[in-house]
């Protein structure tokens, strides 16, 4: 048998699943003692180039509350043409189409290598993709211009049949009609008024004529044209929309001195949600919100328009001094829930130097699977490329995005599902396999993930419910089935089914096995997600304390210092942003976020990963740090001097030039694949931007202990934070003392 | 008596119905419930009282009169002399004469009456003499006496005339009674008094006599005799007999030069006196004249006939004639008026009055002669009375019917001006013809009798008679049919024509208290210190000094102010004055603006306010030395010191938020619902706007208009358009949130037309296309106005909204309405609710609009009920207009709509205006009528004020007025001009004050009173049942007339109806008001129409309301290029089957074609020889190359040009169904909705008066 390492890797590659434990303790009591729950990171749409979807629909268990999908773990009686559900043990006959089934003629779903299989559902009309741009016009001229160009560019990336819509807002909210010739029409909403979905639809003329026209007017067959006059196929309105975007003006209302522009983000979103709700419910749609500042009026207002009142900080929040916070958050949550219910996801592209209210608005994306992108300006490559990457395509030429996903988890009897953490909302489906103990979003076995991409990863937490006195028979296996229904970007509806099984182990007799089956990385991420989840809802220090009580090795140190849990030095918006990405990225990316990767380049050898420690900062090295959000290239003191002296320009120092180039190339490689684009920082010793590096490394040398260590090594970090060394010492002390 | 009556009446009644703000009215309203009963009570009481008073007065009279006369005369002249006389005299001299005369007269009369003493006493005194005279003449005269006291002769005459006019009940008795008198009286005014009075009651007899009347012509003979005397040269005779008078006349005619001498000479004659009064020299004469009068009076009293005759013959007569001519009004008004009424025909009335006379006159078949005779008679009487009267009458200037004179003066004048003619004649050369008659008349009163008869001839009332008035006049032989001869009652046409004939010279405003010519007369105005009548017209130019008097007379004291009225091209618009950074100079206390009434004292260092008497320092930069008369030497260099109307440049202190306003904006809001598109309205509007936008108002034609424009279309939602010049295409912004309206854009909504022309044109091209297929039938309205308002708010400017709307706003939105038209409510107590707005929303919206200076003009294109009462709330409160095109069809209504729209867009308009009327101590503006909003009791706020809007202001006493200083009013309008300049327009007006009721009655303007009454009544329907409102009106009029009868007319049979000269048309006009669709709707009149008319009236000026209530009816077949034919009275009887008539109301224009019209005429007009081939659907006449067609089309064009709204031409064929509509406007006839005919109403009125008197 292969090592666990390989097994884990193999499983991840095939099924997109990483369990914290790969042997499951067989009783609730034992499982509880393990501290880290049985849980997994699941990437529903993991890219599987070698997995062609099958063109038929899955066979379901006939038991009403089971409905598990036929899978390789099922026992099949080929002669009787009967299969037994491995979750509920219901015996089901094969459907007529499986008449030809036999030992040698098995459908794909019965083959072990197809533990993950994708079906294409042929029923129902194919719904087009919908992209609704919601654009803030209170931008600087330069920013707006850049944004307009990006938007115009994006039109060319959309599939021709995709529907597009445009809403612009500033003081007012304008919904642009795209179907008209000649005069450009738009419907305008006041930015200060909270409207119900019904009102919005009425005002947009989306309600059925039958409802409004009482006077027996002929029922005009306007429905098709009228209802979606705001959402038109790209190929038809390409020119129109390009012109429209081109003519887009900055918000014309004057902004007095000392005031922020009035930005009706809340109403704009409300209109966008209402529009889609009324026209294309349960169809994949993407609301893309571009903002250049915080909402300053109307519902969802984050800060007033007085510049003298700064936007809330963590300090204000802790002091309960953020007067708009709760109201705005509540407002956006309501919107997010409505949007999620209809399967529409909301992206937020926020580009401003100050905060834009992501803290309040984060739920929009978090609950609907949308993206959040944060930048300084729309006129930066960070935004431009990130935005472009939203429309990236896979090897099939399809968008790397899926809509309206519903993830259902089924478990065998000994196991129940406690909850999930990720960009999803509960569907409140109370099946028998739902645990009473909630971790994350619990109380359901189904979650809706409105926006999915191949890297979207959920953490799913289970509870072993088998009683200690009812041991599982030797060699018994527990099974979990993930059924993900979604709308593929080519408008097909698909169902991906992943069925995995793990052995049960008696924790008393097989503790070593269980230990060895522990997946440290997965566990770290899963626990971190739990921590972040709690951090979102609880006070920071409490979470830290909770986390400290759990025991996870190295990662914990960095996690404690990470922006996911620490709000110090981060604005509320930044925290929200970081957390948003943390709870949706796959394991590898999550690890990078927790513990940034540091590569060192020197003349002494090939690039090597080095400890994320201040001791790694040496004058003759070039460091490349990847924190997921930032990509820092740091030139050591000497290197920087050489570079300044221009040696790289001299033929005889070709090697120096190459040395300089190497991290750049590597960084480029990372930039190519990363979404969102990390902030790319090229700095050097003493540079102001070097702070990004210094804040991440383990402060093994500080102004306190600088002289206790060798002179030669590293750079001192001016911080009061404890170093890893101290942390570990403390941890060891704790581990052997009281806990025993 | 009067006083008592009034007071009691008022108080009791008033209380019942407090709703009416005006005390005076209140009583009336209250009275409705049981008017009669109460009246009876008082009446009875009065009866006894009345006679005694009258008599007592007589006794007392002489003394008082004497005393008064001299005193008053002296002061008046003095006053005039120093203050105004000189200045005005300088320039005005030419035309001044008349005015002066008037002044002198009025003053004389006014002052003559013992100020303190109650009216009764003075009057009696006067009346006594007159009475006698009157007695001789006819019952009515008595009233005159009082007035005449001073002007005794004149008044008497007029009184007589009036008296002559109408007598219903007593008729029979009167008839006989009179008959004798006639015989006896013949000499003097027999004809007048007897005939007229008798005629009414005796109507029947008269009729019979009528035929005979024609004979009056025979009368003519008599008149001729008179004339013979006078005729030779109307003036000459006068001259000869009354050199002075003649001179006066001449003066009038010749105007300037003659005056001085004539006046001097005149002194002897009262007239001359008065005239002179203006000029210093005159004064003495006046006094003398008066004195002289007194003397003559006695004679009258003693032997009325002889006296009058003699007097006339002697000094007075001449003067009288002279006076009459000049003062046309007085004479005409009194006796003359009636006779004159039907210049020829109308004059008949006068004759008619004499009704009884006719027989006498029968002999003289020739009508002309009768007329003359008729006229003459009056004249003779007149002269004596007129002397005084004329003085008073000066107001008469109205009379100057220049036109009539010229037109048919020869024939008509005689009749027309029988009474007046003299004056006119005197004034106008042409009239002279009649004058001779006058002269004659005087000598031979019998002649009068004869003349009187002549009128009867006119009685043609008879059906077919319809021939043109003139023609008909001539034939005059007809059969008696009606109980009362319509020709025998006061004829509006006659009055109008008389006034035209009388007015030959520019009207100068320099003389206080002089009534201007009628609105129907074309005249020129010279501003000499009072506002032109085009800006301000008053109901009374001689206000009672005390509240008691005012209450007693019940004559409303009101002014109709049209602050931005358009002046004819030959009159200069108000000059603009800039007093620099500190703003206009104002009185420190009452804040009145610098005006000619400010008296500079202390060498010019201070000035004393004419309104509140407060003394204010003159700012150094404004200081100027005074000349020896106490006037500033720069007086004539400064408009504010020498003119009645001028403008100040306002400073920032007069602006909102203390900053100069930006130029205003026009926003066009177009309904694009299904109905609007289908009717073609949308298309028409959009097409028209493309060119119309080049015609936005501007003050300097050289400069492009500063007005910015914006566009909105709407149905259930609103569409705003961004037409910024930098755009290639307009952008539409839909606002569906109608419950909470806002403006979606700022930049690009309001634009300069020239900068954004291409975008705008593109927009206007596309709007009709965009909504061509709309199926939206629901509309909103409230949000539409809100949108415009918000847009103006956002732009921080004032402006005007043009809303083009089609249907009842039933879509869910603020201001949503439901159909509440319920015909069952009409006539019930709940009817008033139909005139009230359905919801309160629009009232508060209007308030906001006013605050922003947002004026709303509403164009309605309804196919069914749209609830005008509610929709018009905002336009009416913001100084806007409402236009209504029911069942609009592009084909037929386009022209009317477009012309209205063009005019509405182009006309001069001021924004964000505040009007304040200041008055001199003793009187106060208490009530206002019109399109405006008031947030307090003094400031009239007008979001917009255009050149067609008039505001009627009612005044009430709060203290005594002094005869010496008169009553002053200053109307100041602060507004933003169309170029964004902040200005103050100031109109000053001074009227006289009188302590004798007679003076009041002699200086009234009926047209203005009717304007006031109609506005008052139309507002009353909001809070009272229409029936009650109607009764209030009738009651008040009855009281006015009864008061006159009691206090100013000579005692006579109760059966006689005696009307003041100036008010003899009050009944006929009042009847028109009562019969209007608002107060008495026909079955086919929709609630919307009534509400529409109601609001329309509220801002009409006098000219418009006059023609609205008494439409102008012209016989087209008498049309000749260059002159208008004399109008015909609005009665079917006057229409000839063989004629074609043009009728205009200011809103409608009909061309009535008789069934048996000559083919040639049809060919000339319609291009078809056949009556049956006339297409009654055409709205314009074919362009044919013949004089008739040209003249007719020119006529129609000129009519349209005169009115603020375009009148669509309707061709009505006799016997056609459409004739029903046409008949509705024949206001002297019974109306289909139950309105009384003129004759019936007059009888009713008489009954009411008698009840009051008994």
Tab-separated table of C-alpha atoms in Angstrom, chain B residues 1073-1184:
chain	number	residue	atom	x	y	z
B	1073	UNK	CA	-73.195	86.323	-15.025
B	1074	UNK	CA	-76.110	84.573	-13.439
B	1075	UNK	CA	-76.756	82.662	-16.615
B	1076	UNK	CA	-73.182	81.629	-17.074
B	1077	UNK	CA	-72.474	77.945	-17.193
B	1078	UNK	CA	-70.845	78.111	-13.844
B	1079	UNK	CA	-73.809	79.438	-11.988
B	1080	UNK	CA	-76.559	77.961	-14.071
B	1081	UNK	CA	-75.369	74.960	-15.980
B	1082	UNK	CA	-77.290	73.527	-18.850
B	1083	UNK	CA	-77.779	69.819	-19.054
B	1084	UNK	CA	-75.023	69.440	-21.563
B	1085	UNK	CA	-72.435	71.388	-19.656
B	1086	UNK	CA	-69.931	69.134	-18.025
B	1087	UNK	CA	-68.563	69.668	-14.606
B	1088	UNK	CA	-65.167	70.064	-16.169
B	1089	UNK	CA	-66.367	72.862	-18.353
B	1090	UNK	CA	-67.754	74.668	-15.391
B	1091	UNK	CA	-64.624	74.260	-13.369
B	1092	UNK	CA	-62.634	75.374	-16.360
B	1093	UNK	CA	-64.658	78.509	-16.844
B	1094	UNK	CA	-64.578	79.187	-13.178
B	1095	UNK	CA	-60.838	79.324	-13.025
B	1096	UNK	CA	-60.680	81.144	-16.317
B	1097	UNK	CA	-62.748	83.990	-15.011
B	1098	UNK	CA	-60.667	84.287	-11.932
B	1099	UNK	CA	-57.830	85.945	-13.751
B	1100	UNK	CA	-59.625	87.747	-16.519
B	1101	UNK	CA	-59.259	91.438	-16.955
B	1102	UNK	CA	-62.210	93.675	-17.584
B	1103	UNK	CA	-62.062	93.534	-21.352
B	1104	UNK	CA	-62.070	89.785	-21.365
B	1105	UNK	CA	-64.765	89.388	-18.799
B	1106	UNK	CA	-66.890	91.880	-20.620
B	1107	UNK	CA	-66.876	90.080	-23.895
B	1108	UNK	CA	-67.092	86.775	-22.121
B	1109	UNK	CA	-70.330	87.673	-20.447
B	1110	UNK	CA	-71.725	89.834	-23.178
B	1111	UNK	CA	-70.414	88.476	-26.430
B	1112	UNK	CA	-69.776	90.744	-29.338
B	1113	UNK	CA	-72.132	90.117	-32.232
B	1114	UNK	CA	-71.311	91.804	-35.482
B	1115	UNK	CA	-73.426	91.858	-38.609
B	1116	UNK	CA	-71.027	90.729	-41.246
B	1117	UNK	CA	-73.144	91.865	-44.115
B	1118	UNK	CA	-72.532	95.406	-43.073
B	1119	UNK	CA	-68.879	94.883	-43.002
B	1120	UNK	CA	-66.832	97.365	-44.840
B	1121	UNK	CA	-63.151	97.448	-44.884
B	1122	UNK	CA	-61.736	100.028	-42.609
B	1123	UNK	CA	-64.415	100.110	-40.008
B	1124	UNK	CA	-66.359	97.791	-37.830
B	1125	UNK	CA	-70.054	97.614	-38.173
B	1126	UNK	CA	-71.946	98.487	-35.094
B	1127	UNK	CA	-72.528	95.460	-32.990
B	1128	UNK	CA	-75.904	93.927	-32.482
B	1129	UNK	CA	-77.433	93.032	-29.171
B	1130	UNK	CA	-77.141	89.437	-28.217
B	1131	UNK	CA	-80.627	88.359	-28.967
B	1132	UNK	CA	-82.034	86.087	-31.555
B	1133	UNK	CA	-84.571	88.680	-32.411
B	1134	UNK	CA	-81.815	90.827	-33.717
B	1135	UNK	CA	-80.649	88.307	-36.177
B	1136	UNK	CA	-81.860	88.603	-39.683
B	1137	UNK	CA	-82.477	85.520	-41.684
B	1138	UNK	CA	-80.762	87.154	-44.505
B	1139	UNK	CA	-77.711	88.055	-42.566
B	1140	UNK	CA	-74.418	86.652	-41.524
B	1141	UNK	CA	-73.153	87.413	-38.057
B	1142	UNK	CA	-69.908	87.001	-36.285
B	1143	UNK	CA	-70.036	86.350	-32.574
B	1144	UNK	CA	-67.039	86.323	-30.281
B	1145	UNK	CA	-66.815	85.592	-26.591
B	1146	UNK	CA	-63.099	85.606	-26.100
B	1147	UNK	CA	-63.221	81.822	-26.115
B	1148	UNK	CA	-65.484	81.069	-29.018
B	1149	UNK	CA	-65.980	82.523	-32.410
B	1150	UNK	CA	-69.110	81.768	-34.368
B	1151	UNK	CA	-70.125	82.698	-37.829
B	1152	UNK	CA	-73.867	82.464	-37.968
B	1153	UNK	CA	-75.394	82.197	-41.378
B	1154	UNK	CA	-79.021	82.996	-41.858
B	1155	UNK	CA	-81.113	80.647	-43.880
B	1156	UNK	CA	-81.975	83.136	-46.511
B	1157	UNK	CA	-78.743	84.841	-47.082
B	1158	UNK	CA	-78.128	86.297	-50.453
B	1159	UNK	CA	-76.211	84.052	-52.709
B	1160	UNK	CA	-73.780	86.736	-53.477
B	1161	UNK	CA	-72.818	87.070	-49.899
B	1162	UNK	CA	-72.353	83.352	-49.576
B	1163	UNK	CA	-70.246	83.332	-52.665
B	1164	UNK	CA	-68.157	86.097	-51.324
B	1165	UNK	CA	-67.640	84.448	-47.989
B	1166	UNK	CA	-67.741	80.730	-48.566
B	1167	UNK	CA	-67.203	80.502	-52.242
B	1168	UNK	CA	-70.423	78.627	-52.621
B	1169	UNK	CA	-73.730	80.045	-53.640
B	1170	UNK	CA	-75.809	77.527	-51.797
B	1171	UNK	CA	-76.703	77.669	-48.175
B	1172	UNK	CA	-76.857	73.912	-48.016
B	1173	UNK	CA	-73.384	73.529	-49.383
B	1174	UNK	CA	-71.761	75.409	-46.617
B	1175	UNK	CA	-69.578	73.080	-44.679
B	1176	UNK	CA	-70.202	73.772	-41.054
B	1177	UNK	CA	-67.092	71.848	-40.088
B	1178	UNK	CA	-64.623	74.259	-41.519
B	1179	UNK	CA	-62.579	76.165	-39.039
B	1180	UNK	CA	-61.278	78.743	-41.414
B	1181	UNK	CA	-62.812	80.604	-44.253
B	1182	UNK	CA	-61.656	80.131	-47.788
B	1183	UNK	CA	-59.343	82.796	-49.060
B	1184	UNK	CA	-61.345	84.607	-51.675
